[in-house]
Structure formats: structure tokens, C-alpha cells
mmCIF file of C-alpha atoms in Angstrom:
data_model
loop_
_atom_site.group_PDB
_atom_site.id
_atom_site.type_symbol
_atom_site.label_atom_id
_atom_site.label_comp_id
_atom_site.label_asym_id
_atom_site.label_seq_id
_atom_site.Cartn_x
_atom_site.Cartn_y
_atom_site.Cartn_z
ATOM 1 C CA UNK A 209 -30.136 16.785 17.460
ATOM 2 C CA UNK A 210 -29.921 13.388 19.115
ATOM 3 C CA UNK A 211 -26.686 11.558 17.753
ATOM 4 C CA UNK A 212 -26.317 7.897 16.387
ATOM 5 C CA UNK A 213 -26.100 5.534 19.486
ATOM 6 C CA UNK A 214 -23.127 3.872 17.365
ATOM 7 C CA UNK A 215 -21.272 6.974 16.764
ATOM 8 C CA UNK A 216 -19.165 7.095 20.014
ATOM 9 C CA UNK A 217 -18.831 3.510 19.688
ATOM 10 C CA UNK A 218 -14.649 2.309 19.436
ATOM 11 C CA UNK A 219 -14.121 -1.208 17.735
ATOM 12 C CA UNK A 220 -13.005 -3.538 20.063
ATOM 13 C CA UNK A 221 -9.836 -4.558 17.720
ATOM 14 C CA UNK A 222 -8.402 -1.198 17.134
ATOM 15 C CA UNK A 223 -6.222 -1.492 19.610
ATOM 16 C CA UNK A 224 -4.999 -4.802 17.710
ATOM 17 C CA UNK A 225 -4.788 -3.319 14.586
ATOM 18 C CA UNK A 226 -2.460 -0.427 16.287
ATOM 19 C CA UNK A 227 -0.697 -3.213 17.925
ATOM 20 C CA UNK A 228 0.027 -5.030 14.838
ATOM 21 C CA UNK A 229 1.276 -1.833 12.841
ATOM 22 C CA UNK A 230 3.300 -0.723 15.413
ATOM 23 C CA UNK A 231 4.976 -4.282 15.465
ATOM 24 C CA UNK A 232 5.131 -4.191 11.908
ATOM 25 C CA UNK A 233 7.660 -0.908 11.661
ATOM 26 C CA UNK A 234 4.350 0.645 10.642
ATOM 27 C CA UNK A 235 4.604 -0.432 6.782
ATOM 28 C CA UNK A 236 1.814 -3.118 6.933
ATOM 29 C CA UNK A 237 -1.309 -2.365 5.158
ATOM 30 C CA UNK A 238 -5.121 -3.611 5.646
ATOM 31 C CA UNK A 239 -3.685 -7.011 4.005
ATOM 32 C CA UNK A 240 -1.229 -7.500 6.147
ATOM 33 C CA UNK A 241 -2.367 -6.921 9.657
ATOM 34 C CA UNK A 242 -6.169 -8.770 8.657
ATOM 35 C CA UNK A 243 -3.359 -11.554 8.402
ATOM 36 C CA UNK A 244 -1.725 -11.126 11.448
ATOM 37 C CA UNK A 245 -4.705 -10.607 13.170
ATOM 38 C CA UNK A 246 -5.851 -14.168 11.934
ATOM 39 C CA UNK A 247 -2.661 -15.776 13.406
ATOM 40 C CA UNK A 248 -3.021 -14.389 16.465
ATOM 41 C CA UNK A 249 -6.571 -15.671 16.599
ATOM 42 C CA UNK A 250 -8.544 -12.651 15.732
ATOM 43 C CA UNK A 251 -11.252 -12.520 12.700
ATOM 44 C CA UNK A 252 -11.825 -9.690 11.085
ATOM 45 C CA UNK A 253 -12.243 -8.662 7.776
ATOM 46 C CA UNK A 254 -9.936 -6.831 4.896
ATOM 47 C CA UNK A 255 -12.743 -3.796 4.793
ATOM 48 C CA UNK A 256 -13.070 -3.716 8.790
ATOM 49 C CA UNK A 257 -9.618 -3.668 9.161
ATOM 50 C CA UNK A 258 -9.275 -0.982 6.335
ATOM 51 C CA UNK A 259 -11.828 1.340 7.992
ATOM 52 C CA UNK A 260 -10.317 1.329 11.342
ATOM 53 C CA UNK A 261 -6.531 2.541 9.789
ATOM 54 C CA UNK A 262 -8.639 5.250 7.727
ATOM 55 C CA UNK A 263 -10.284 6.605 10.460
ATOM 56 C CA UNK A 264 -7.644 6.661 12.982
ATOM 57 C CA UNK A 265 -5.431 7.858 10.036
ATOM 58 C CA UNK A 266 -3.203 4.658 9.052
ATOM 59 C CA UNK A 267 -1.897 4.126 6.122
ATOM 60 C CA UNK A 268 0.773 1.794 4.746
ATOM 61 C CA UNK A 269 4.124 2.948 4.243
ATOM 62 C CA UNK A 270 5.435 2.992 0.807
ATOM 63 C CA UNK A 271 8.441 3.374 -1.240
ATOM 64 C CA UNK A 272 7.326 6.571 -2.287
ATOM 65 C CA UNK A 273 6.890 7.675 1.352
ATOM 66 C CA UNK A 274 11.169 7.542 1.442
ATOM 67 C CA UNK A 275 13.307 10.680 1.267
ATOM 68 C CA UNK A 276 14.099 12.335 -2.119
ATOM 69 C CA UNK A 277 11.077 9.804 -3.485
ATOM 70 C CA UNK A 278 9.016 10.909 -6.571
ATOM 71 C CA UNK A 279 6.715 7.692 -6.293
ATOM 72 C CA UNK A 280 8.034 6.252 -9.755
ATOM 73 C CA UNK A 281 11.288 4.021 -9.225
ATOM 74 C CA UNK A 282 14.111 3.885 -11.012
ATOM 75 C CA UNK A 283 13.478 3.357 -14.566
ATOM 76 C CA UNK A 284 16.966 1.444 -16.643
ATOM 77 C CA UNK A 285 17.728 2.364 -20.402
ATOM 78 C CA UNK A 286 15.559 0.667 -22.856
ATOM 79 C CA UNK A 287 12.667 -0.287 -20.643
ATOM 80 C CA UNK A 288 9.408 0.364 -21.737
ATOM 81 C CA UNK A 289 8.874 3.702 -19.540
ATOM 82 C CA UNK A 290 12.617 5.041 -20.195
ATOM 83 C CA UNK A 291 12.922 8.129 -22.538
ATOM 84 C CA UNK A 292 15.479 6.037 -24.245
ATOM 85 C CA UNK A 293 12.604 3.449 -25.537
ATOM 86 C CA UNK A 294 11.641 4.377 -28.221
ATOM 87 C CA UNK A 295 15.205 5.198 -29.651
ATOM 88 C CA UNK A 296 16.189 2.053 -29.217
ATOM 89 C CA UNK A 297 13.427 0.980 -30.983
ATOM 90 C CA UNK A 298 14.593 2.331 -34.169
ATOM 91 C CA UNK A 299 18.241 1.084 -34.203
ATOM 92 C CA UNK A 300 17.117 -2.119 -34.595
ATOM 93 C CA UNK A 301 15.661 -1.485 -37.945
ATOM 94 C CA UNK A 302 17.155 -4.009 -40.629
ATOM 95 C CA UNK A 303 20.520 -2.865 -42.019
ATOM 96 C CA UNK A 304 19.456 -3.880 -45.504
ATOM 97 C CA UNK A 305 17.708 -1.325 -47.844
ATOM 98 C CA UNK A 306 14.376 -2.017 -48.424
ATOM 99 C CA UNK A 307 12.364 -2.004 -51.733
#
């Protein structure tokens, strides 16, 4: 089976896109490097930029990615996604009886 002529083919700004990552601390995602490219005078576009990381494996380093991470951060009593929430709801109920 005869392949694709374009399927050996390497994009001529991966190596820019590695480049830029690699300057980055390797946290920057497609965003972020499409605008670095830019300043450094290469165009290229969110999605090209996106499918080079994804298929040399690249992908933006997040919070979650930390030690002892769950990928949910810290959540503070009496916010909407604390346990304590809805509690806190009901103690502020009027103190007066009501008829």
C-alpha cells in the first residue's frame, strides 16, 4: 500500500513550538506559544500549533499535574462547593417564629 506523500512530512515550526515550551518551563499551552510565536515573527495558528504539541505529545502543565494534586483546589468553608454550604445555609434562617 502506497502511503500519503504528506505523511512523513515534519512542520517546519515544530522545532519553534519545542523551542518556545522549553523556554516557557514547559507550562505554556497552544495559547501561549501561538503568542510567542507571533512575537517572534512567526504565524501560525491556535489549531496548528495545537496539533503539533498533540502529536509530538505536549501538553500544558497544570496545577493538577503538582505532587499530592487531586485536580480540584482548595475549597474554604462556606463556598459554594464546600460540604459546609449548605449548613451554612440554614443558620441563617430568621430567628423569629414564623406563622
Amino acid at each position: 500500500m502506497t502511503e500519503h506523500p504528506e505523511a512523513g512530512r515534519v512542520d517546519p515550526i515544530a522545532g519553534d513550538v519545542r523551542a518556545v515550551r522549553r523556554d516557557g518551563h514547559e507550562r505554556c499551552g497552544a495559547g501561549k506559544i501561538k503568542a510567542a510565536l507571533e512575537r517572534r515573527g512567526v504565524t501560525a495558528s491556535g489549531r496548528r500549533v495545537g496539533n503539533i504539541m498533540r502529536e509530538r505529545g505536549m501538553r500544558a502543565r497544570t496545577r493538577a499535574d503538582g505532587p499530592d494534586r487531586t485536580g480540584r483546589g482548595p475549597t474554604r468553608p462556606g463556598s459554594r462547593t464546600s460540604s459546609t454550604a449548605s449548613s451554612t445555609a440554614a443558620s441563617r434562617a430568621p430567628a423569629w417564629p414564623v406563622t
